[in-house]
Amino acid sequence: MDKLIIASCILFFVADILTLTSLLHPAWIISRNLDSPGSTVLGLFTHCLKIWGRDPVCLQLSLPPEWKWTLLFLVVAIMCLSSTCVLLALSEQRQKALLLARWIAFVGLLCMCFAALIFPAGFYIQEIGGEPYRLPSSLRIGPSYMLFFFAILLTIISELLAEKICRPFL
């Protein structure tokens, strides 16, 4: 198997794991000061509040339509990246699997980009109190969203390697 395809498969797998981790970890939006008495942590599924030094209380969040679309795009992207890894592993026996893997990875990348663009449109919800695409100054983007953004970058690099556009010295 070509070294570029192996490197691409590994990077797709890492991007897949990062996307899944960011989806399951409830820290997409967090308070600026997590040590403050009323700190909050928002994910796509849960809303956790820490009030006056007590243990955090996590509640199920009613998703706005924008976050439902984000969730849908993330699930489709995870499925695309997972199937891309399988197809790249099978590309040694079947050359058509490589072409199919490239296109499926491209669809996964598009879904990830759509999710990244749609998610901030839901900042108007009551728990956040902002406007679409504008967080209030008391909140900031959390580590889960940063992991997701890093997964997008890895997917772009993987796609370039799979297409053999970017040829590092391997």
Coordinates of N, CA and C in Angstrom, one line a residue:
M1 N 0.8 -1.2 0.0 CA 0.0 0.0 0.0 C 0.9 1.2 0.0
D2 N 0.5 2.2 -0.7 CA 1.2 3.5 -0.8 C 1.3 4.2 0.5
K3 N 2.5 4.8 0.7 CA 2.7 5.5 2.0 C 1.7 6.7 2.2
L4 N 1.4 7.3 1.1 CA 0.5 8.5 1.2 C -0.9 8.0 1.6
I5 N -1.3 6.8 1.1 CA -2.6 6.3 1.5 C -2.6 5.8 2.9
I6 N -1.6 5.2 3.4 CA -1.5 4.8 4.8 C -1.6 6.1 5.7
A7 N -0.8 7.1 5.4 CA -0.8 8.3 6.2 C -2.2 9.0 6.1
S8 N -2.8 9.0 5.0 CA -4.2 9.5 4.9 C -5.2 8.7 5.7
C9 N -5.1 7.4 5.7 CA -6.0 6.6 6.5 C -5.8 6.8 8.0
I10 N -4.6 7.0 8.4 CA -4.3 7.3 9.8 C -4.9 8.6 10.2
L11 N -4.7 9.6 9.4 CA -5.2 11.0 9.7 C -6.8 11.0 9.6
F12 N -7.4 10.3 8.7 CA -8.8 10.2 8.7 C -9.3 9.5 9.9
F13 N -8.6 8.5 10.4 CA -9.0 7.8 11.6 C -8.9 8.7 12.8
V14 N -7.9 9.5 12.9 CA -7.7 10.4 14.0 C -8.8 11.5 14.0
A15 N -9.1 12.0 12.8 CA -10.1 13.0 12.6 C -11.5 12.5 13.0
D16 N -11.7 11.2 12.7 CA -12.9 10.5 13.1 C -13.1 10.4 14.6
I17 N -12.0 10.1 15.2 CA -12.0 9.9 16.7 C -12.2 11.3 17.3
L18 N -11.5 12.3 16.8 CA -11.7 13.7 17.4 C -13.1 14.2 17.2
T19 N -13.7 13.9 16.1 CA -15.1 14.4 15.8 C -16.0 13.7 16.8
L20 N -15.9 12.4 16.9 CA -16.7 11.6 17.9 C -16.5 12.1 19.3
T21 N -15.3 12.4 19.7 CA -15.0 12.9 21.0 C -15.6 14.2 21.3
S22 N -15.5 15.1 20.3 CA -16.1 16.4 20.4 C -17.6 16.4 20.5
L23 N -18.2 15.4 19.8 CA -19.6 15.3 19.8 C -20.1 14.8 21.2
L24 N -19.4 13.9 21.8 CA -19.8 13.3 23.1 C -19.4 14.1 24.3
H25 N -18.4 14.9 24.2 CA -18.0 15.7 25.3 C -18.8 17.0 25.4
P26 N -19.4 17.3 26.6 CA -20.3 18.5 26.7 C -19.6 19.8 27.0
A27 N -18.7 20.2 26.2 CA -18.0 21.4 26.4 C -17.8 22.2 25.2
W28 N -18.9 22.5 24.4 CA -18.8 23.2 23.2 C -18.8 24.7 23.5
I29 N -19.5 25.1 24.6 CA -19.5 26.5 25.0 C -19.4 26.5 26.5
I30 N -18.4 27.3 27.0 CA -18.1 27.3 28.5 C -18.1 28.7 29.0
S31 N -18.2 28.9 30.3 CA -18.1 30.2 30.9 C -16.6 30.6 30.8
R32 N -16.4 31.9 30.8 CA -15.1 32.5 30.8 C -14.3 32.1 32.0
N33 N -15.0 32.1 33.2 CA -14.3 31.7 34.4 C -15.0 30.5 35.0
L34 N -14.5 29.4 34.8 CA -15.1 28.1 35.3 C -15.1 28.0 36.8
D35 N -14.3 28.8 37.5 CA -14.2 28.8 38.9 C -15.2 29.7 39.6
S36 N -16.0 30.5 38.8 CA -16.9 31.4 39.3 C -18.1 30.6 39.9
P37 N -18.9 31.3 40.8 CA -20.0 30.6 41.5 C -21.1 30.0 40.5
G38 N -21.3 30.7 39.4 CA -22.3 30.3 38.5 C -21.8 29.9 37.1
S39 N -20.8 29.0 37.1 CA -20.2 28.6 35.8 C -21.2 27.6 35.0
T40 N -21.0 27.7 33.7 CA -21.9 26.9 32.9 C -21.0 26.2 31.8
V41 N -21.5 25.0 31.4 CA -20.8 24.2 30.3 C -22.0 23.7 29.4
L42 N -21.9 24.1 28.2 CA -23.0 23.7 27.2 C -22.4 22.7 26.2
G43 N -23.1 21.6 25.9 CA -22.7 20.7 24.9 C -23.9 20.6 23.9
L44 N -23.8 19.7 23.0 CA -24.9 19.5 22.1 C -26.1 18.7 22.7
F45 N -25.8 18.0 23.8 CA -26.8 17.2 24.4 C -27.1 17.7 25.8
T46 N -26.2 18.2 26.6 CA -26.4 18.6 28.0 C -26.0 20.0 28.3
H47 N -26.5 20.5 29.4 CA -26.2 21.8 29.9 C -25.8 21.6 31.4
C48 N -24.6 21.8 31.7 CA -24.1 21.6 33.1 C -23.9 22.9 33.8
L49 N -24.5 23.1 35.0 CA -24.3 24.3 35.8 C -23.6 23.9 37.1
K50 N -22.7 24.8 37.5 CA -22.0 24.6 38.8 C -22.4 25.8 39.6
I51 N -23.2 25.6 40.7 CA -23.7 26.8 41.5 C -23.0 26.8 42.9
W52 N -22.3 27.8 43.2 CA -21.7 28.1 44.5 C -20.9 26.9 45.0
G53 N -20.0 26.3 44.2 CA -19.1 25.3 44.7 C -19.7 23.9 44.9
R54 N -21.0 23.8 44.5 CA -21.6 22.4 44.6 C -21.2 21.6 43.4
D55 N -21.5 20.3 43.5 CA -21.3 19.5 42.3 C -22.1 20.0 41.1
P56 N -21.5 19.8 39.9 CA -22.3 20.3 38.7 C -23.6 19.5 38.6
V57 N -24.6 20.2 38.1 CA -25.9 19.6 37.8 C -26.0 19.7 36.3
C58 N -26.2 18.5 35.7 CA -26.4 18.5 34.2 C -27.8 18.2 33.8
L59 N -28.3 18.9 32.9 CA -29.7 18.8 32.4 C -29.7 18.5 30.9
Q60 N -30.7 17.8 30.5 CA -30.9 17.6 29.1 C -31.3 18.9 28.4
L61 N -30.7 19.2 27.3 CA -30.9 20.5 26.6 C -31.9 20.3 25.5
S62 N -32.8 21.2 25.4 CA -33.7 21.2 24.2 C -33.0 21.9 23.1
L63 N -32.7 21.2 22.0 CA -31.8 21.7 21.0 C -32.6 22.6 20.0
P64 N -32.0 23.8 19.7 CA -32.6 24.6 18.7 C -32.4 24.0 17.3
P65 N -33.2 24.4 16.3 CA -33.1 23.7 15.0 C -31.7 23.7 14.4
E66 N -30.9 24.8 14.7 CA -29.6 24.9 14.1 C -28.7 23.8 14.7
W67 N -28.8 23.6 16.0 CA -28.0 22.5 16.6 C -28.4 21.1 16.2
K68 N -29.7 21.0 15.9 CA -30.2 19.7 15.4 C -29.5 19.4 14.1
W69 N -29.4 20.4 13.2 CA -28.8 20.3 11.9 C -27.3 20.0 12.1
T70 N -26.7 20.7 13.1 CA -25.3 20.5 13.4 C -25.1 19.0 13.8
L71 N -25.9 18.5 14.7 CA -25.8 17.1 15.1 C -26.0 16.2 14.0
L72 N -26.9 16.4 13.1 CA -27.1 15.5 11.9 C -25.9 15.5 11.0
F73 N -25.3 16.7 10.7 CA -24.1 16.8 9.9 C -22.9 16.1 10.6
L74 N -22.8 16.2 11.9 CA -21.7 15.5 12.6 C -21.9 14.0 12.5
V75 N -23.1 13.5 12.7 CA -23.3 12.1 12.6 C -22.9 11.6 11.2
V76 N -23.4 12.3 10.2 CA -23.1 11.9 8.8 C -21.6 12.0 8.5
A77 N -20.9 13.0 9.0 CA -19.5 13.1 8.9 C -18.7 12.0 9.5
I78 N -19.2 11.6 10.7 CA -18.5 10.5 11.4 C -18.7 9.2 10.6
M79 N -19.9 9.0 10.1 CA -20.1 7.8 9.3 C -19.2 7.8 8.0
C80 N -19.1 9.0 7.4 CA -18.3 9.1 6.2 C -16.8 8.9 6.5
L81 N -16.3 9.4 7.5 CA -14.9 9.2 7.9 C -14.6 7.8 8.2
S82 N -15.5 7.1 8.9 CA -15.4 5.7 9.3 C -15.3 4.9 8.0
S83 N -16.3 5.1 7.1 CA -16.3 4.3 5.9 C -15.1 4.6 5.0
T84 N -14.6 5.8 5.1 CA -13.4 6.2 4.3 C -12.2 5.4 4.8
C85 N -12.1 5.2 6.1 CA -11.0 4.4 6.6 C -11.1 3.0 6.2
V86 N -12.3 2.4 6.2 CA -12.4 1.0 5.7 C -12.1 0.9 4.3
L87 N -12.6 1.9 3.5 CA -12.4 1.8 2.0 C -10.9 2.0 1.7
L88 N -10.2 2.9 2.4 CA -8.8 3.0 2.2 C -8.0 1.8 2.5
A89 N -8.4 1.1 3.6 CA -7.8 -0.2 3.9 C -8.1 -1.3 2.8
L90 N -9.2 -1.2 2.2 CA -9.6 -2.2 1.1 C -9.0 -1.8 -0.2
S91 N -8.5 -0.6 -0.3 CA -8.0 -0.1 -1.7 C -6.8 -0.8 -2.2
E92 N -6.1 -1.6 -1.4 CA -5.0 -2.5 -1.9 C -5.5 -3.5 -2.8
Q93 N -6.7 -4.1 -2.5 CA -7.3 -5.2 -3.3 C -8.1 -4.6 -4.5
R94 N -8.8 -3.5 -4.2 CA -9.7 -3.0 -5.2 C -9.4 -1.5 -5.4
Q95 N -9.0 -1.2 -6.6 CA -8.6 0.2 -7.0 C -9.8 1.2 -6.9
K96 N -11.0 0.7 -7.2 CA -12.2 1.5 -7.2 C -12.5 2.0 -5.8
A97 N -12.1 1.2 -4.8 CA -12.3 1.6 -3.4 C -11.6 2.9 -3.1
L98 N -10.5 3.2 -3.7 CA -9.7 4.4 -3.4 C -10.5 5.6 -3.9
L99 N -11.0 5.5 -5.1 CA -11.8 6.6 -5.7 C -13.1 6.8 -4.9
L100 N -13.8 5.8 -4.5 CA -15.0 5.9 -3.7 C -14.6 6.5 -2.3
A101 N -13.5 6.1 -1.7 CA -13.1 6.6 -0.4 C -12.8 8.1 -0.5
R102 N -12.2 8.6 -1.6 CA -11.9 10.0 -1.8 C -13.2 10.8 -1.8
W103 N -14.2 10.3 -2.5 CA -15.5 11.0 -2.6 C -16.3 11.0 -1.3
I104 N -16.3 9.9 -0.6 CA -17.0 9.8 0.7 C -16.3 10.7 1.7
A105 N -15.0 10.8 1.6 CA -14.2 11.7 2.5 C -14.6 13.2 2.2
F106 N -14.7 13.5 1.0 CA -15.1 14.8 0.6 C -16.5 15.2 1.1
V107 N -17.4 14.2 1.0 CA -18.8 14.5 1.5 C -18.7 14.7 3.1
G108 N -17.9 13.9 3.7 CA -17.7 14.0 5.2 C -17.1 15.4 5.5
L109 N -16.2 15.8 4.7 CA -15.6 17.1 5.0 C -16.6 18.3 4.8
L110 N -17.4 18.1 3.7 CA -18.5 19.1 3.5 C -19.5 19.1 4.7
C111 N -19.8 18.0 5.2 CA -20.7 17.9 6.4 C -20.1 18.6 7.6
M112 N -18.8 18.3 7.8 CA -18.1 19.0 8.9 C -18.1 20.5 8.8
C113 N -17.9 21.0 7.6 CA -17.8 22.4 7.3 C -19.2 23.0 7.5
F114 N -20.3 22.3 7.1 CA -21.6 22.8 7.3 C -22.0 22.9 8.8
A115 N -21.5 21.9 9.5 CA -21.8 21.8 11.0 C -21.1 23.0 11.6
A116 N -19.8 23.3 11.2 CA -19.1 24.4 11.8 C -19.7 25.7 11.5
L117 N -20.3 25.8 10.4 CA -21.0 27.1 10.0 C -22.4 27.3 10.6
I118 N -23.1 26.2 10.8 CA -24.4 26.3 11.3 C -24.5 26.4 12.9
F119 N -23.5 25.7 13.6 CA -23.5 25.7 15.0 C -23.6 27.1 15.6
P120 N -22.8 28.1 15.2 CA -22.9 29.4 15.9 C -24.2 30.1 15.6
A121 N -25.0 29.7 14.7 CA -26.3 30.3 14.5 C -27.3 30.1 15.6
G122 N -27.0 29.1 16.5 CA -27.9 28.8 17.6 C -27.5 29.5 18.9
F123 N -26.6 30.5 18.8 CA -26.2 31.2 20.0 C -27.3 32.0 20.6
Y124 N -28.5 32.1 20.0 CA -29.6 32.9 20.5 C -30.4 32.2 21.6
I125 N -30.1 31.0 21.9 CA -30.9 30.2 22.9 C -30.8 30.9 24.3
Q126 N -31.8 30.6 25.1 CA -31.9 31.3 26.4 C -30.7 30.9 27.3
E127 N -30.2 29.7 27.2 CA -29.1 29.3 28.0 C -27.8 30.1 27.7
I128 N -27.7 30.6 26.5 CA -26.6 31.4 26.1 C -26.9 32.9 26.2
G129 N -28.0 33.3 25.6 CA -28.4 34.7 25.7 C -27.7 35.6 24.7
G130 N -27.1 35.0 23.7 CA -26.5 35.9 22.7 C -27.3 36.1 21.5
E131 N -26.7 36.3 20.4 CA -27.3 36.5 19.1 C -26.7 35.5 18.2
P132 N -27.4 35.2 17.0 CA -26.7 34.2 16.1 C -25.3 34.7 15.7
Y133 N -24.4 33.9 15.8 CA -23.0 34.1 15.5 C -22.3 35.1 16.4
R134 N -22.9 35.4 17.6 CA -22.3 36.3 18.6 C -22.5 35.8 20.0
L135 N -21.4 35.3 20.6 CA -21.5 34.9 22.0 C -21.4 36.1 22.9
P136 N -22.1 36.0 24.0 CA -22.0 37.1 25.0 C -20.5 37.0 25.6
S137 N -20.1 38.1 26.2 CA -18.7 38.2 26.7 C -18.5 37.3 27.8
S138 N -19.5 36.8 28.5 CA -19.3 35.9 29.6 C -19.1 34.5 29.2
L139 N -19.2 34.1 28.0 CA -19.0 32.8 27.5 C -18.0 32.7 26.4
R140 N -17.4 31.5 26.2 CA -16.4 31.4 25.1 C -16.6 30.0 24.5
I141 N -15.9 29.8 23.4 CA -15.9 28.5 22.7 C -15.1 27.5 23.6
G142 N -15.7 26.3 23.8 CA -15.0 25.3 24.6 C -14.1 24.4 23.9
P143 N -13.4 23.5 24.6 CA -12.5 22.6 24.0 C -13.1 21.6 23.0
S144 N -14.4 21.2 23.2 CA -15.0 20.3 22.2 C -15.1 20.9 20.8
Y145 N -15.4 22.2 20.8 CA -15.5 22.9 19.4 C -14.1 23.0 18.8
M146 N -13.1 23.2 19.7 CA -11.7 23.3 19.2 C -11.3 22.0 18.6
L147 N -11.6 20.9 19.3 CA -11.3 19.5 18.8 C -12.0 19.3 17.5
F148 N -13.2 19.7 17.4 CA -13.9 19.6 16.1 C -13.3 20.3 15.0
F149 N -12.8 21.6 15.3 CA -12.2 22.4 14.3 C -10.8 21.7 13.9
F150 N -10.1 21.2 14.9 CA -8.9 20.5 14.5 C -9.1 19.2 13.7
A151 N -10.3 18.6 13.9 CA -10.6 17.4 13.1 C -10.9 17.8 11.7
I152 N -11.5 19.0 11.5 CA -11.7 19.5 10.1 C -10.3 19.7 9.4
L153 N -9.4 20.3 10.1 CA -8.1 20.6 9.5 C -7.4 19.2 9.2
L154 N -7.5 18.2 10.1 CA -6.9 16.9 9.8 C -7.6 16.3 8.6
T155 N -8.9 16.5 8.4 CA -9.6 15.9 7.3 C -9.2 16.6 6.0
I156 N -8.9 17.9 6.0 CA -8.4 18.5 4.8 C -7.1 18.0 4.4
I157 N -6.2 17.9 5.4 CA -4.8 17.3 5.1 C -4.9 15.9 4.6
S158 N -5.8 15.1 5.2 CA -6.0 13.7 4.8 C -6.5 13.6 3.4
E159 N -7.4 14.5 3.0 CA -8.0 14.5 1.7 C -6.9 14.9 0.7
L160 N -6.1 15.9 1.0 CA -5.0 16.2 0.1 C -4.0 15.1 -0.1
L161 N -3.7 14.3 1.0 CA -2.8 13.2 0.9 C -3.5 12.1 0.1
A162 N -4.8 11.8 0.2 CA -5.5 10.8 -0.5 C -5.5 11.1 -2.0
E163 N -5.7 12.4 -2.3 CA -5.7 12.8 -3.7 C -4.3 12.9 -4.3
K164 N -3.3 12.8 -3.4 CA -1.9 12.9 -3.8 C -1.6 14.2 -4.4
I165 N -2.3 15.3 -3.9 CA -2.0 16.6 -4.2 C -0.8 17.2 -3.4
C166 N -0.9 16.8 -2.2 CA 0.2 17.2 -1.2 C 1.2 16.0 -1.1
R167 N 2.4 16.2 -1.5 CA 3.3 15.1 -1.5 C 4.5 15.4 -0.6
P168 N 4.4 15.1 0.7 CA 5.5 15.3 1.6 C 6.6 14.2 1.3
F169 N 7.7 14.4 2.0 CA 8.8 13.4 1.8 C 8.6 12.2 2.7
L170 N 7.8 11.2 2.3 CA 7.6 10.0 3.0 C 8.3 8.8 2.5

